[in-house]
mmCIF file of C-alpha atoms and ligand atoms in Angstrom:
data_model
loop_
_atom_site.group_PDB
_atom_site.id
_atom_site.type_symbol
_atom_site.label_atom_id
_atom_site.label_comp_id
_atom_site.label_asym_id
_atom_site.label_seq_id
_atom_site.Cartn_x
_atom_site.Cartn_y
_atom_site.Cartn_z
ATOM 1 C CA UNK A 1 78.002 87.701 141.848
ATOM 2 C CA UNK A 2 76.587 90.160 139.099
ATOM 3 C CA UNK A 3 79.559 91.499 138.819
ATOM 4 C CA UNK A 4 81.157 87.580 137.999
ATOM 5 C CA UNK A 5 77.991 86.869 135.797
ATOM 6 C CA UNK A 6 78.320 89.681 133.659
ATOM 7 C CA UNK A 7 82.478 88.710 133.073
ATOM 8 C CA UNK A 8 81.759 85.738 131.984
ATOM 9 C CA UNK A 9 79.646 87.343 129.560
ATOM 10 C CA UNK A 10 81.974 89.295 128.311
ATOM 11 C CA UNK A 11 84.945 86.862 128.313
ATOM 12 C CA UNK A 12 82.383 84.431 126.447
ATOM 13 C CA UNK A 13 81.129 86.763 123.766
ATOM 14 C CA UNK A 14 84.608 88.555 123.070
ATOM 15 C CA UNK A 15 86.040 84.950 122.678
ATOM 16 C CA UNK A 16 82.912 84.546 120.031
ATOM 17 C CA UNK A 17 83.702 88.085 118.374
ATOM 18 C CA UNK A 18 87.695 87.491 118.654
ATOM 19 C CA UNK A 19 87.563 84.435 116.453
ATOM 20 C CA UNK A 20 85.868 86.584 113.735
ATOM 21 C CA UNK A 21 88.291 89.501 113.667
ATOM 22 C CA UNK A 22 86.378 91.734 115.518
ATOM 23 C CA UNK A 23 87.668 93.479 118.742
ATOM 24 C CA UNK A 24 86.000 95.482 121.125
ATOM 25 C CA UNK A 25 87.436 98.152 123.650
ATOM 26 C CA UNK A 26 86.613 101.725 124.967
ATOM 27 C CA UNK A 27 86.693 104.501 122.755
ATOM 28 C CA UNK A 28 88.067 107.921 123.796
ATOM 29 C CA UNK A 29 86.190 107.660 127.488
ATOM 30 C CA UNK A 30 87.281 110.092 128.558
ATOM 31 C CA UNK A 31 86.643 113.017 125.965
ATOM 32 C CA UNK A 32 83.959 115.066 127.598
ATOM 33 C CA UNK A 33 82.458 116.373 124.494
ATOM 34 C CA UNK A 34 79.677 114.798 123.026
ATOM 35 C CA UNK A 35 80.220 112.623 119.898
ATOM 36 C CA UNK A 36 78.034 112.769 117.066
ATOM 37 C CA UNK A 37 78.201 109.030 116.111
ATOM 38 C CA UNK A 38 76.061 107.016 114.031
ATOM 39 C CA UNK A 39 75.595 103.757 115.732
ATOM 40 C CA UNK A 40 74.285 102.255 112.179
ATOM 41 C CA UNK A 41 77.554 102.932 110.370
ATOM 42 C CA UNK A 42 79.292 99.245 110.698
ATOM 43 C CA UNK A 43 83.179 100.800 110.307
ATOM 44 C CA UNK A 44 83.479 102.423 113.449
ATOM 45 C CA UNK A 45 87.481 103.420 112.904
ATOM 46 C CA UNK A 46 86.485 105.009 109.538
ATOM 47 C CA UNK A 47 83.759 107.365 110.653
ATOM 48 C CA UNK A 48 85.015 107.658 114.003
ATOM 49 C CA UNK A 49 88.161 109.010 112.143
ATOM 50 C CA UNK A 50 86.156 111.318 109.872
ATOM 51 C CA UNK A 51 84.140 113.226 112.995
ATOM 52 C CA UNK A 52 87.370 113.601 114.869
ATOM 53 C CA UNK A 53 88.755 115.506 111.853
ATOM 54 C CA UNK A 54 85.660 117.391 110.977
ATOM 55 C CA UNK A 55 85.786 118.550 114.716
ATOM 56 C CA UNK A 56 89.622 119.999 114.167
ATOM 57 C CA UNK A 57 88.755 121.210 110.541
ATOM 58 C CA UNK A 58 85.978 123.484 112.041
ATOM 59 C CA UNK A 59 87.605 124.686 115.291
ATOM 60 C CA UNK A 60 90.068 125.618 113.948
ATOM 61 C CA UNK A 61 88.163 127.579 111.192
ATOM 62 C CA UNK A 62 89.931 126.255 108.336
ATOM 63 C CA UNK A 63 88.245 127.475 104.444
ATOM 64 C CA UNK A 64 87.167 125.164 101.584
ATOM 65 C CA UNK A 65 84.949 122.523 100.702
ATOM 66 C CA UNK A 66 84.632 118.423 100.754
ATOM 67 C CA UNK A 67 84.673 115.909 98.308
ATOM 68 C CA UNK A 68 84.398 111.928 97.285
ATOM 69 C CA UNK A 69 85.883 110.498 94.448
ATOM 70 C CA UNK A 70 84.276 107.013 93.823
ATOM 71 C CA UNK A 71 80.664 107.544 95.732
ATOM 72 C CA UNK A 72 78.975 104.171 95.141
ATOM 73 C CA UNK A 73 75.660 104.232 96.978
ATOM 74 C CA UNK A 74 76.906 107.399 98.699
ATOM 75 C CA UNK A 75 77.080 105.426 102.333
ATOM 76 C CA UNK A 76 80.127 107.122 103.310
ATOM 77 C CA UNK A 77 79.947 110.629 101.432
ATOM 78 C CA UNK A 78 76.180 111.451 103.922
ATOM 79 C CA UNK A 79 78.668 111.600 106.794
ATOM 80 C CA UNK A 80 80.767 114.167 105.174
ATOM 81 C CA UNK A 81 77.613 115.818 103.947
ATOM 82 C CA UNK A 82 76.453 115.362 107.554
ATOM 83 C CA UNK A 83 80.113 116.678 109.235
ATOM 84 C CA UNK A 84 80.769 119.553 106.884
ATOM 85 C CA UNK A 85 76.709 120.649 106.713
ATOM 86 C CA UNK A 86 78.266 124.214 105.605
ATOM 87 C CA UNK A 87 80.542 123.135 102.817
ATOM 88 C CA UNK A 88 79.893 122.056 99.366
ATOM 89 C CA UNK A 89 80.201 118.249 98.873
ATOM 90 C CA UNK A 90 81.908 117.473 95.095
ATOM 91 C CA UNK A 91 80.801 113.874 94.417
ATOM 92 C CA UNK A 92 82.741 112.469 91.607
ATOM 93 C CA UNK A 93 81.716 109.196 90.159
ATOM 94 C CA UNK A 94 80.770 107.206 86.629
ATOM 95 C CA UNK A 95 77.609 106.245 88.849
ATOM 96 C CA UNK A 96 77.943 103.469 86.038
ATOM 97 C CA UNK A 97 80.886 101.315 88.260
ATOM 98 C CA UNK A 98 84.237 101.006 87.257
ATOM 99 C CA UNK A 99 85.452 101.930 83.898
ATOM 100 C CA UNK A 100 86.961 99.153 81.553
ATOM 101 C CA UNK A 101 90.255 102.186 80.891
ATOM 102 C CA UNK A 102 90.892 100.963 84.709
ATOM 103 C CA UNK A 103 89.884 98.019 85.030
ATOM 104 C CA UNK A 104 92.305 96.932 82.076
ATOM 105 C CA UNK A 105 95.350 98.834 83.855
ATOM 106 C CA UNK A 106 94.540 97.360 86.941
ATOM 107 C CA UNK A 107 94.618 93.892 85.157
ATOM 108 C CA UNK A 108 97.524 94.523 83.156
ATOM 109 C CA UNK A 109 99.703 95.540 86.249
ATOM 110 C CA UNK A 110 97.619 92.276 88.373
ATOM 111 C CA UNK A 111 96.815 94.838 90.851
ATOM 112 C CA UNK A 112 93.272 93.152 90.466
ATOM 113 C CA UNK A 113 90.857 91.960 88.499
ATOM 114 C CA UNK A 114 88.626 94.609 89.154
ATOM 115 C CA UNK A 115 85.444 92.423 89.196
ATOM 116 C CA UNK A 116 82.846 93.956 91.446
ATOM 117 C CA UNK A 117 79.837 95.846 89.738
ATOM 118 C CA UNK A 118 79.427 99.094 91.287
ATOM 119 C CA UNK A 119 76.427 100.009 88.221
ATOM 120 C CA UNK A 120 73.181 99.352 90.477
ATOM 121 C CA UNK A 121 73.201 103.291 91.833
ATOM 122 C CA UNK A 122 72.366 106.351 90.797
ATOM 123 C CA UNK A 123 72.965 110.586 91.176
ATOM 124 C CA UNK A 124 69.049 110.800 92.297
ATOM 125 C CA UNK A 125 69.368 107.784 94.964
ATOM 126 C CA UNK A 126 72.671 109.030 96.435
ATOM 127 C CA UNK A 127 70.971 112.822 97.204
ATOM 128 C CA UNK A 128 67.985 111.396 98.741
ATOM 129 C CA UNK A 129 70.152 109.982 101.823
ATOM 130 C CA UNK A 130 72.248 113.306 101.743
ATOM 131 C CA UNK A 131 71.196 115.282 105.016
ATOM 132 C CA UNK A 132 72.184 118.379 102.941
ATOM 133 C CA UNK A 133 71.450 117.712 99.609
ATOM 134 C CA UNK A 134 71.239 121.664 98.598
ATOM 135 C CA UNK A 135 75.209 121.083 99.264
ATOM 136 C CA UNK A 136 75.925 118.499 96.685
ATOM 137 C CA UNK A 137 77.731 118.911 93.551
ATOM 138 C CA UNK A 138 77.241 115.891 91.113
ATOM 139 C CA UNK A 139 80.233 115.697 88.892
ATOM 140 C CA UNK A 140 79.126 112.206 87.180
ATOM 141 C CA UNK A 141 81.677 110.831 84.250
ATOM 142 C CA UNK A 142 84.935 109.189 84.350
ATOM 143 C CA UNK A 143 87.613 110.735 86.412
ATOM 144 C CA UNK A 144 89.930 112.546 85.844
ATOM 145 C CA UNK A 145 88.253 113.707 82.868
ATOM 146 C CA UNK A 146 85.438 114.463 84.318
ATOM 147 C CA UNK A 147 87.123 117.092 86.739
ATOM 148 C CA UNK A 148 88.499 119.195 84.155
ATOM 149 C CA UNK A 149 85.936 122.018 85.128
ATOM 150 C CA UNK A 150 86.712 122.130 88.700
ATOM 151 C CA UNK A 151 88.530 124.164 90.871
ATOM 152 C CA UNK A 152 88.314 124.993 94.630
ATOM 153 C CA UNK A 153 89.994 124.378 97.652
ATOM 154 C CA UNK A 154 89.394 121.137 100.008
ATOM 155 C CA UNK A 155 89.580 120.911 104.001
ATOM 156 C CA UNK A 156 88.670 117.303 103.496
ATOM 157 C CA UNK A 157 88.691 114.435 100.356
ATOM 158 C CA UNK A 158 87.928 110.783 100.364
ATOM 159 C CA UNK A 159 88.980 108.671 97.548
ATOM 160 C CA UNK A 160 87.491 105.530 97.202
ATOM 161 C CA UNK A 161 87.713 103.937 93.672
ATOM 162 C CA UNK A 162 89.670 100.926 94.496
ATOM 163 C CA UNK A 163 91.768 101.159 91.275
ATOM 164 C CA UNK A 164 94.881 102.584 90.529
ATOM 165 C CA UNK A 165 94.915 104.806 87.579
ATOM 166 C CA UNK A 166 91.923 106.648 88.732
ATOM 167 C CA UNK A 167 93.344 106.783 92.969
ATOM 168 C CA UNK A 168 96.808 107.845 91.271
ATOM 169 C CA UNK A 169 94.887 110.312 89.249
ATOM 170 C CA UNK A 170 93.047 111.451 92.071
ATOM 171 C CA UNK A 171 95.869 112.409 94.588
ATOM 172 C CA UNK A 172 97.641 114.169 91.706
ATOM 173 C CA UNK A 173 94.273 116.401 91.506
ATOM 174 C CA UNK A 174 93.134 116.669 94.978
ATOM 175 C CA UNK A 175 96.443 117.302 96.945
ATOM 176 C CA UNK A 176 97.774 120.291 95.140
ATOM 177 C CA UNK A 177 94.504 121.803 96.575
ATOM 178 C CA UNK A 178 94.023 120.776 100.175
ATOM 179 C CA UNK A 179 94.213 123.430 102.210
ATOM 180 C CA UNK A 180 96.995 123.471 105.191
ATOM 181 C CA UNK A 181 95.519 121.323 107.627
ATOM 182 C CA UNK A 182 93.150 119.710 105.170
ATOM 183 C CA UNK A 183 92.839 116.090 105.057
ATOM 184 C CA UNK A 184 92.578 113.085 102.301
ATOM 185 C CA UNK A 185 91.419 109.655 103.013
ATOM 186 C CA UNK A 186 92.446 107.015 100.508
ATOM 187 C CA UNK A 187 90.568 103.777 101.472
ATOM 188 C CA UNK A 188 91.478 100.413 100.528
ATOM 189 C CA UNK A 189 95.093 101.053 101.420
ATOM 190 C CA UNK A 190 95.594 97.867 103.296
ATOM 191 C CA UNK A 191 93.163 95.667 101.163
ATOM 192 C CA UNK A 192 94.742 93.010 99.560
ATOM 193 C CA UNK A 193 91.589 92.655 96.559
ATOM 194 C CA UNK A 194 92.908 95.825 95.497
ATOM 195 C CA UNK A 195 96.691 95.949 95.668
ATOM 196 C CA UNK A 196 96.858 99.139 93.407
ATOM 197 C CA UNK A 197 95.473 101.386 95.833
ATOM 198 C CA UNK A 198 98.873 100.931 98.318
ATOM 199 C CA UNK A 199 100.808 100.940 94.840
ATOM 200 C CA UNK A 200 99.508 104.538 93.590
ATOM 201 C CA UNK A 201 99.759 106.084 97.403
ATOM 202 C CA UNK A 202 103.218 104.785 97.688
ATOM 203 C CA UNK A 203 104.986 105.964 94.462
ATOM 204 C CA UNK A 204 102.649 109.250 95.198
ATOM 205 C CA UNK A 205 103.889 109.826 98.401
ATOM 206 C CA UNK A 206 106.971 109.039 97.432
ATOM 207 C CA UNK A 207 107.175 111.409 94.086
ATOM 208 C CA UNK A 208 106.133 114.093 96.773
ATOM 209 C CA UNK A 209 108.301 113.431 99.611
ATOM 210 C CA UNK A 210 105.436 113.294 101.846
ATOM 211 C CA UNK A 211 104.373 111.086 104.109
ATOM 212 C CA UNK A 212 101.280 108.936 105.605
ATOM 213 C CA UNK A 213 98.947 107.332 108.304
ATOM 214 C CA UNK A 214 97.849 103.838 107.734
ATOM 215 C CA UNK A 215 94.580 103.830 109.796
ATOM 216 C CA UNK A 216 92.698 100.187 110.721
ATOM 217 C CA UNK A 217 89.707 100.488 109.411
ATOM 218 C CA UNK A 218 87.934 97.802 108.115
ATOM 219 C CA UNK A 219 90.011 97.872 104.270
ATOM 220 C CA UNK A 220 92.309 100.177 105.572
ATOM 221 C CA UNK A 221 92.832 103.909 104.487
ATOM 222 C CA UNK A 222 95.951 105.700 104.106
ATOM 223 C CA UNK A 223 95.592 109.214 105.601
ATOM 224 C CA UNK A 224 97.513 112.331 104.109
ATOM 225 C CA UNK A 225 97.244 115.519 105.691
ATOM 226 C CA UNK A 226 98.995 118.625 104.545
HETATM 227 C C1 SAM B 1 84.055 101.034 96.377
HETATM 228 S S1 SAM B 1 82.955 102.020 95.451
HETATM 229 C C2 SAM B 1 82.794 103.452 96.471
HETATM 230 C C3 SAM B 1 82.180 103.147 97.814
HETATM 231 C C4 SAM B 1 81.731 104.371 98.610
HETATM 232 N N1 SAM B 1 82.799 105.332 98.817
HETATM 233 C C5 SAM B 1 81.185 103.919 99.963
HETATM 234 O O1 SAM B 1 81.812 104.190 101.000
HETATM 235 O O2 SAM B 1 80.108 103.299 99.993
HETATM 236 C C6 SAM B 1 83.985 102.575 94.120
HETATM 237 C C7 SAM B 1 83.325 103.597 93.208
HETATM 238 O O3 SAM B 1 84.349 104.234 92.422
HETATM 239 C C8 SAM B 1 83.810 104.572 91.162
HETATM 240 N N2 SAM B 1 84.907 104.764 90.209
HETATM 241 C C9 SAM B 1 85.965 103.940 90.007
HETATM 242 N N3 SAM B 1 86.769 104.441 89.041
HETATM 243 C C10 SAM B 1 86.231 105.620 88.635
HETATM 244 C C11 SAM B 1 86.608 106.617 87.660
HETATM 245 N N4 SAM B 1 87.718 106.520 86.926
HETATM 246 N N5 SAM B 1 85.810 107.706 87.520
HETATM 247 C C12 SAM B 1 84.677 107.843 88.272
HETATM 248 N N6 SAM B 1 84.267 106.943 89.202
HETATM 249 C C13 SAM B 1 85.027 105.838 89.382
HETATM 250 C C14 SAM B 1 82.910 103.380 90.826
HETATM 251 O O4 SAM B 1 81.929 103.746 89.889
HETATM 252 C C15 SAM B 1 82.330 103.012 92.204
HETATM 253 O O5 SAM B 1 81.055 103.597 92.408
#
């Protein structure tokens, strides 16, 4: 009878979730290790994703640091801070939103019309959620400018600007130093606000001869790993 009860339940409250996109199922049951998974983070693909990588990054030992290009608030870069607590974290943003360079591009090619106002953060608010701030590396400016000081080697890069010049810019930058085995998000990739972000993967991808993973994550990233 419980046992009926508690289907119904289920059957009634998928039906509920169903109708607004969202679909529930079992996740990896059975992997016996334990995950580290924030149960606060809403995009359960996209940081599910990121610890399953971080876990192959550091078994298998690989060398070089993390970064995010286009940090926002920083809600996605403390889980790289939090997966890669060894690493330096690069975080590469205006911290002032988008830059009107892009925005006019993106216009210009009607990729968007890069509307949304990013402004309302800043460097001191995004390392007070870091869980290892001493790790950070503020590079604050416009990118790719902005990045003319920097070189290292990456295990793992998100890029998340939702334009094009500055995601084309970005692969150019970031792949030629990911490590073997390293790995580059590009969100957005299957958001149809921002229809530059597919364009600039693409043609990169496609200048390169290399190839990518669409994951389903809430906007979609394209995954590239060397
Ligand atoms: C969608 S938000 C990032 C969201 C963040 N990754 C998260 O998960 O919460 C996009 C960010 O990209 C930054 N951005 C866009 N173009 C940029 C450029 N050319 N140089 C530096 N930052 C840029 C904006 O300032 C904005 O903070």
């Amino acid at each position: 009878m419980i046992k009926l009860i508690s289907k119904g339940i289920n059957f009634l409250l998928g039906h509920q979730l169903r109708k607004k996109n969202i679909f529930l199922g079992n996740s990896l049951i059975n992997l016996k290790r334990e995950r580290k998974i924030d149960n606060n983070y809403l995009d359960y693909v996209r940081l599910s994703a990121l610890e399953l990588i971080s876990y192959e990054i550091n078994r298998k030992g690989l060398r070089g640091n993390t970064a995010e290009l286009g940090v926002y608030k920083g809600k996605f870069a403390r889980y790289i801070n939090q997966y890669f607590p060894d690493r330096l974290l690069y975080l590469f943003d205006t911290f002032e939103g988008f830059d009107r360079r892009d925005i006019d591009r993106d216009i210009q090619m009607q990729f968007s019309a890069g509307k949304q106002d990013f402004s309302d953060t800043s460097v001191e608010g995004v390392l007070k959620i870091m869980p290892s701030p001493e790790k950070c590396v503020l590079v604050k400016g416009f990118f790719p400018e902005s990045a003319k000081e920097i070189d290292d080697d990456f295990v793992f890069v998100s890029i998340d600007t939702d334009l094009y010049d500055p995601i084309y810019h970005g692969l150019n930058f970031f792949y030629p130093k990911l490590v073997d085995g390293g790995y580059l998000f590009v969100h957005d990739f299957n958001n149809d606000g921002y229809r530059g972000v597919r364009r600039a993967v693409e043609q990169f991808c496609e200048e390169l001869q290399i190839n990518f993973f669409p994951l389903p994550d809430s906007c979609g990233s394209a995954v590239i790993m060397k």
